[in-house]
Each structure stands twice: as C-alpha cells, then as structure tokens.
Coordinates of C-alpha atoms and ligand atoms in Angstrom, one line a residue:
X1 CA 12.1 91.4 -129.8
X2 CA 13.3 89.7 -126.7
X3 CA 10.9 87.8 -124.4
X4 CA 11.5 85.9 -121.2
X5 CA 9.8 82.6 -121.1
X6 CA 8.2 81.1 -118.2
X7 CA 11.3 78.8 -117.5
X8 CA 13.3 82.2 -117.2
X9 CA 15.1 81.8 -120.6
X10 CA 15.7 85.0 -122.5
X11 CA 15.0 84.4 -126.1
X12 CA 14.9 86.5 -129.2
X13 CA 11.5 86.0 -131.1
X14 CA 9.9 87.3 -134.4
X15 CA 6.9 89.5 -134.3
X16 CA 4.6 86.4 -134.2
X17 CA 6.6 84.9 -131.5
X18 CA 8.0 82.3 -133.8
X19 CA 12.0 81.0 -133.8
X20 CA 14.1 79.0 -135.9
X21 CA 13.7 75.5 -134.8
X22 CA 17.5 75.2 -135.0
X23 CA 17.1 71.4 -135.7
X24 CA 21.0 71.1 -135.9
X25 CA 21.2 71.9 -132.1
X26 CA 19.4 68.8 -130.9
X27 CA 21.7 66.4 -129.2
X28 CA 21.9 62.7 -129.7
X29 CA 20.3 62.1 -126.3
X30 CA 17.4 64.5 -127.4
X31 CA 16.8 62.5 -130.5
X32 CA 17.0 59.2 -128.7
X33 CA 14.6 60.6 -126.1
X34 CA 11.9 61.4 -128.6
X35 CA 12.4 57.8 -130.1
X36 CA 11.8 56.3 -126.8
X37 CA 8.7 58.7 -126.1
X38 CA 7.6 57.8 -129.4
X39 CA 7.9 54.1 -129.2
X40 CA 6.2 53.8 -125.8
X41 CA 3.2 55.9 -126.8
X42 CA 2.8 54.3 -130.2
X43 CA 2.3 50.8 -128.2
X44 CA -0.2 52.3 -125.8
X45 CA -2.2 53.8 -128.5
X46 CA -2.8 50.7 -130.5
X47 CA -6.7 50.1 -130.2
X48 CA -6.9 53.3 -128.2
X49 CA -6.2 56.3 -130.6
X50 CA -8.8 56.9 -133.3
X51 CA -7.7 55.8 -136.9
X52 CA -7.5 59.1 -138.3
X53 CA -4.7 60.1 -135.5
X54 CA -2.7 56.7 -136.4
X55 CA -3.1 57.4 -140.2
X56 CA -1.6 60.9 -139.6
X57 CA 1.2 59.5 -137.5
X58 CA 2.2 57.1 -140.4
X59 CA 1.7 59.8 -143.2
X60 CA 3.7 62.4 -141.6
X61 CA 6.5 59.8 -140.9
X62 CA 6.8 61.0 -137.4
X63 CA 8.8 58.0 -136.6
X64 CA 11.6 58.5 -139.1
X65 CA 14.2 58.5 -136.1
X66 CA 14.5 61.4 -133.9
X67 CA 12.7 64.8 -133.4
X68 CA 11.1 65.8 -136.6
X69 CA 12.4 68.6 -138.8
X70 CA 9.6 71.1 -138.9
X71 CA 10.6 72.1 -142.5
X72 CA 10.3 68.4 -143.8
X73 CA 7.3 68.0 -141.4
X74 CA 5.5 71.0 -142.8
X75 CA 6.2 70.0 -146.5
X76 CA 4.2 66.8 -145.9
X77 CA 1.3 68.4 -144.0
X78 CA 1.3 71.2 -146.5
X79 CA 0.6 68.7 -149.2
X80 CA -2.3 67.0 -147.2
X81 CA -4.1 70.1 -145.6
X82 CA -2.2 73.1 -146.2
X83 CA -1.1 73.5 -142.6
X84 CA 2.4 74.2 -141.5
X85 CA 4.2 73.8 -138.2
X86 CA 6.2 76.8 -136.9
X87 CA 8.4 76.7 -133.9
X88 CA 8.0 78.8 -130.8
X89 CA 9.8 78.8 -127.6
X90 CA 7.0 78.8 -125.0
X91 CA 3.2 79.4 -124.7
X92 CA 2.3 82.4 -127.2
X93 CA -0.3 85.2 -126.2
X94 CA -3.8 84.0 -126.9
X95 CA -4.2 86.6 -129.9
X96 CA -1.1 85.4 -131.5
X97 CA -1.9 81.9 -131.2
X98 CA -5.5 82.4 -132.6
X99 CA -3.9 84.3 -135.5
X100 CA -1.4 81.4 -136.3
X101 CA -4.5 78.7 -136.1
X102 CA -6.6 81.2 -138.4
X103 CA -3.8 81.1 -140.7
X104 CA -3.3 77.3 -140.6
X105 CA 0.1 77.5 -139.0
X106 CA 0.6 75.5 -135.8
X107 CA 3.0 76.9 -133.1
X108 CA 5.1 73.9 -131.7
X109 CA 7.3 74.2 -128.8
X110 CA 11.1 73.5 -130.2
X111 CA 12.3 72.1 -127.0
X112 CA 12.2 68.7 -125.5
X113 CA 11.4 67.6 -122.1
X114 CA 14.4 66.8 -119.9
X115 CA 15.1 63.1 -118.9
X116 CA 13.7 63.7 -115.4
X117 CA 10.4 65.0 -117.0
X118 CA 10.1 61.7 -119.2
X119 CA 6.7 60.9 -117.5
X120 CA 5.1 64.4 -117.2
X121 CA 5.9 67.8 -118.0
X122 CA 3.6 70.8 -117.8
X123 CA 4.8 72.8 -120.5
X124 CA 3.9 71.9 -124.1
X125 CA 7.3 70.5 -125.4
X126 CA 8.0 69.2 -129.0
X127 CA 6.6 65.7 -128.2
X128 CA 3.3 66.9 -127.0
X129 CA 3.0 69.5 -129.7
X130 CA 4.0 67.4 -132.6
X131 CA 3.3 63.9 -131.6
X132 CA 0.0 64.8 -130.0
X133 CA -1.4 67.8 -132.3
X134 CA 0.2 67.4 -135.7
X135 CA -1.2 64.0 -136.8
X136 CA -4.9 65.3 -136.4
X137 CA -3.9 68.2 -138.7
X138 CA -3.3 65.9 -141.5
X139 CA -7.2 65.1 -141.4
X140 CA -8.9 67.7 -143.7
X141 CA -12.1 68.0 -141.6
X142 CA -9.9 68.4 -138.2
X143 CA -7.8 70.9 -140.1
X144 CA -10.7 73.0 -140.9
X145 CA -12.0 72.8 -137.3
X146 CA -8.7 74.1 -136.1
X147 CA -8.8 77.1 -138.3
X148 CA -12.2 77.8 -137.5
X149 CA -11.1 77.7 -133.8
X150 CA -8.6 80.2 -134.5
X151 CA -11.0 82.6 -136.2
X152 CA -13.4 82.2 -133.4
X153 CA -10.8 83.3 -131.0
X154 CA -9.9 86.3 -133.1
X155 CA -13.6 87.2 -133.0
X156 CA -13.6 86.5 -129.3
X157 CA -11.0 89.2 -128.5
X158 CA -12.4 92.0 -126.2
X159 CA -15.8 90.2 -125.8
X160 CA -15.1 88.6 -122.4
X161 CA -15.4 85.2 -123.7
X162 CA -11.9 83.9 -124.0
X163 CA -12.3 81.6 -121.0
X164 CA -15.3 79.9 -122.8
X165 CA -13.4 79.5 -125.9
X166 CA -10.3 78.1 -124.0
X167 CA -12.8 75.5 -122.7
X168 CA -13.8 74.2 -126.1
X169 CA -10.3 73.9 -127.0
X170 CA -9.3 72.0 -123.8
X171 CA -12.3 69.6 -124.2
X172 CA -11.8 68.8 -127.8
X173 CA -8.5 69.3 -129.2
X174 CA -6.6 68.4 -125.8
X175 CA -8.9 65.9 -124.3
X176 CA -11.4 64.8 -126.8
X177 CA -12.8 61.4 -127.3
X178 CA -14.7 59.9 -130.3
X179 CA -17.3 57.2 -130.9
X180 CA -16.1 54.7 -133.6
X181 CA -17.8 51.3 -134.9
X182 CA -14.9 49.6 -133.0
X183 CA -15.8 51.5 -129.7
X184 CA -14.6 54.9 -128.0
X185 CA -11.3 56.1 -129.2
X186 CA -9.0 59.0 -128.4
X187 CA -8.1 62.1 -130.5
X188 CA -7.1 64.9 -127.9
X189 CA -3.5 65.6 -128.0
X190 CA -3.2 66.0 -124.2
X191 CA -4.5 62.5 -124.0
X192 CA -2.5 60.8 -126.7
X193 CA 0.8 62.4 -125.5
X194 CA 0.4 61.1 -121.9
X195 CA 0.7 57.3 -121.1
X196 CA -1.4 57.4 -118.0
X197 CA -4.2 59.4 -119.3
X198 CA -4.4 57.3 -122.4
X199 CA -5.7 54.5 -120.5
X200 CA -7.5 56.6 -117.9
X201 CA -9.6 58.6 -120.3
X202 CA -10.8 55.5 -122.1
X203 CA -11.1 52.7 -119.5
X204 CA -11.2 54.1 -116.0
X205 CA -14.7 54.0 -114.3
X206 CA -13.8 57.3 -112.5
X207 CA -14.6 60.1 -115.0
X208 CA -17.6 61.0 -116.8
X209 CA -18.0 60.5 -120.5
X210 CA -20.7 63.1 -122.0
X211 CA -21.8 63.7 -125.3
X212 CA -20.3 66.9 -126.8
X213 CA -22.5 70.0 -126.8
X214 CA -20.8 73.3 -127.8
X215 CA -22.3 75.7 -125.2
X216 CA -22.2 73.0 -122.5
X217 CA -18.6 72.5 -122.9
X218 CA -17.9 76.5 -123.2
X219 CA -19.5 76.6 -119.6
X220 CA -17.6 73.8 -118.1
X221 CA -14.5 74.3 -116.0
X222 CA -11.3 72.0 -116.5
X223 CA -8.5 70.7 -114.5
X224 CA -5.1 71.7 -115.3
X225 CA -3.3 69.7 -112.6
X226 CA -4.5 66.2 -112.9
X227 CA -6.6 63.8 -115.2
X228 CA -10.1 65.4 -116.3
X229 CA -13.2 64.4 -114.2
X230 CA -15.4 64.6 -117.3
X231 CA -14.6 64.2 -121.1
X232 CA -16.6 65.1 -123.9
X233 CA -17.4 62.6 -126.9
X234 CA -18.0 63.2 -130.4
X235 CA -19.6 60.8 -133.0
X236 CA -17.4 62.2 -135.9
X237 CA -15.2 65.2 -136.8
X238 CA -18.0 66.6 -138.9
X239 CA -20.1 66.9 -135.9
X240 CA -17.2 69.1 -134.5
X241 CA -16.8 71.2 -137.5
X242 CA -20.5 71.7 -137.7
X243 CA -20.7 73.0 -134.4
X244 CA -18.2 75.8 -135.2
X245 CA -19.6 76.7 -138.4
X246 CA -22.1 78.8 -137.1
X247 CA -21.2 82.4 -136.3
X248 CA -19.8 82.5 -132.8
X249 CA -21.3 86.1 -131.9
X250 CA -24.8 84.6 -131.0
X251 CA -23.0 81.7 -129.1
X252 CA -20.9 84.1 -127.1
X253 CA -23.9 86.1 -126.4
X254 CA -25.6 83.1 -124.9
X255 CA -22.7 81.8 -122.8
X256 CA -21.2 85.0 -121.6
X257 CA -21.7 85.6 -117.8
X258 CA -23.6 82.2 -117.5
X259 CA -22.6 80.3 -114.3
X260 CA -19.9 77.6 -114.7
X261 CA -20.6 73.9 -114.4
X262 CA -18.0 72.1 -111.9
X263 CA -15.6 69.7 -113.4
X264 CA -17.8 66.9 -112.3
X265 CA -21.3 68.1 -112.9
X266 CA -23.8 65.7 -114.7
X267 CA -26.9 67.7 -116.0
X268 CA -30.4 66.2 -116.8
X269 CA -30.0 67.3 -120.3
X270 CA -26.6 65.5 -120.7
X271 CA -26.2 62.6 -123.1
X272 CA -24.2 60.3 -121.1
X273 CA -21.9 57.8 -122.3
X274 CA -20.7 56.8 -119.0
X275 CA -21.8 58.3 -115.5
X276 CA -18.2 58.5 -113.8
X277 CA -17.9 57.2 -110.1
X278 CA -15.3 60.0 -109.5
X279 CA -13.6 57.4 -107.4
X280 CA -10.2 58.5 -108.6
X281 CA -10.6 62.2 -107.7
X282 CA -12.1 61.4 -104.4
X283 CA -9.0 59.4 -103.5
X284 CA -7.1 62.2 -104.4
X285 CA -8.7 64.7 -102.3
X286 CA -8.5 62.5 -99.3
X287 CA -4.6 62.0 -99.9
Ligands
HBI1 N1 0.5 78.9 -127.2 N2 2.2 77.7 -128.0 C1 1.0 77.6 -127.7 N3 0.3 76.6 -127.5 C2 -1.1 76.6 -126.9 O1 -1.5 75.4 -127.0 C3 -1.4 77.7 -126.6 C4 -0.8 78.8 -126.8 N4 -1.3 80.1 -126.2 C5 -2.5 80.2 -125.6 C6 -3.3 79.0 -125.8 N5 -2.8 77.6 -126.1 C7 -4.8 78.8 -125.1 O2 -4.8 79.7 -124.1 C8 -5.9 79.2 -126.1 O3 -6.3 78.0 -126.7 C9 -6.9 79.8 -125.5
FE2 FE1 -1.5 71.1 -126.5

C-alpha cells in the first residue's frame, strides 16, 4: 500500500509497514555520517552506558564501518536472542508496532538524519533505532521484556490505556537508568543516542531520579520537547521483566482514568535516588 510519511514522502510499504532497507542506496556521505555519530557517541558512553549495552554494541559489530546492513545485523541478533531488525520508513501505527515487538521484530527507520540534524532529530532515524535500541535486544532478559511489552500493547488495544503503556516504554526503553555496582548507568535508547542527554540524565542535578514502579510510571506524563524532568531507575533487567510478567488486565484496571502525575512530581511513596533541583527546566521556562 501507498502511505505518506510525516515528512511528506510517498512510500510503498508492505501490509506490516515494512520496506526493503535498500542498503545499496546509502551514499558514501551517509555511511561516513553514521561512523562519525558512532564514534562520538561511543566515546561519551564510556563509563556512562551499562555494560549490557556496551557488550551488545561490540557483539553486533555496529562499528563495522557505515550504516549496518539489517540482514547481516539480524543474523547476529537472531543467533543471540531470536530478534530481527526490519526496515520502516517512519513511525508505524501503534498496533502494527506492538505486533512487530510481540513477534520479536524491531522496526527501525531506514533513513539517516541530514548533516544539519547531526546533533538532534525528532524522528527516529537509523542511528537512533539501531545504535540506540538494537544493542539491548542482544540481552536475553531485555529481549524478553520488549516482547512482553509488545504483547501488553496488543492486549491494551481498545481499553483506553494506550497512553499508560506508552509511558512505560518512554521511561524504560527510551529513557531508562539502571543501578550497577559501579554506579548509575544508562540503558534507554533516547538517552544513549543523544550526546547531550547522555551527560544530563546521569550527571545534572536538575532531574529527579526515582526508583522504577510500574503503576507510578504508567501514570506519569513525559516531555517530548526537551530533556526529561524525571528519570526512573531499575536495579536489574530482571526487575523490569518481572514487572511485566503479571497479567496487564488488572494493572490497566487500576491505572485507567487515574489522575496523571506532572513531569516533575515527587511523591511521598517514591523511592528517591536523587531529588532534582529542576534548575534546568526552570531556566528554560524563563527564557
Ligand atoms: N513506530 N517505528 C516506530 N518506532 C517507535 O518507537 C514507535 C512506533 N510506533 C508507535 C510507538 N513507537 C509508540 O507510540 C508505542 O510505544 C506506544
Ligand atoms: Fe526509540
């Protein structure tokens, strides 16, 4: 079928919104841009990203030179956790997205940001999707968590709780932090693919760092326009998977229709790792 992407491109896609990655079509400039994005981010992530992420990056050979070929990447990933990477031209509809995850397929954008978007792009391009998301999919427990999330999404359809589920994804898969014996580390794809947020999320006194709690997260608003004002911290990936291994039906019943927490709220019941000064967000509002 023919769809129009949010950037106004008309693209022919399969029923499940996938396309051919068309690896031969990347220009030398585009491959070189991947390499520069990779090198910069790899340096920033030393001592900041969790070991599971860094191990995935090595194991999947995402630094082989140029934009990874999804077929070769999928072979390596498949051997580890049974996941594969499929190409999509844009964000896909929620149900389609959930169906891919529930079947251990990660939909990754096949285009790379332009040079003038080197530091920031709102759309998920191949660098965010592959560098940011795919390394964690080589970790068996995280791989199961992503499948469980997809299944939870399919079960959420028509129940009025999609927003709650989207927040879970946001505060874990995209912006999650993890405690390790060496200190707090990053695992969220939105953070590890952003040079500025990699430093901010971990080191800035501004944001709250609150221990992960499934229902708390599902009721908390998030920012799409700037750094988060609260991050949620897990102790282990088992903690994350355990939280999603209960039937989501009763969880949905408890969170449906509940009032939202603001992005900077701290509750008496929160297990706080760091109470944010919110100085950064306040400065931004003044400006
Ligand atoms: N599509 N390609 C793509 N990537 C995403 O991260 C994505 C999506 N569609 C929907 C979606 N994310 C979220 O709205 C869900 O997690 C709720
Ligand atoms: Fe993402």
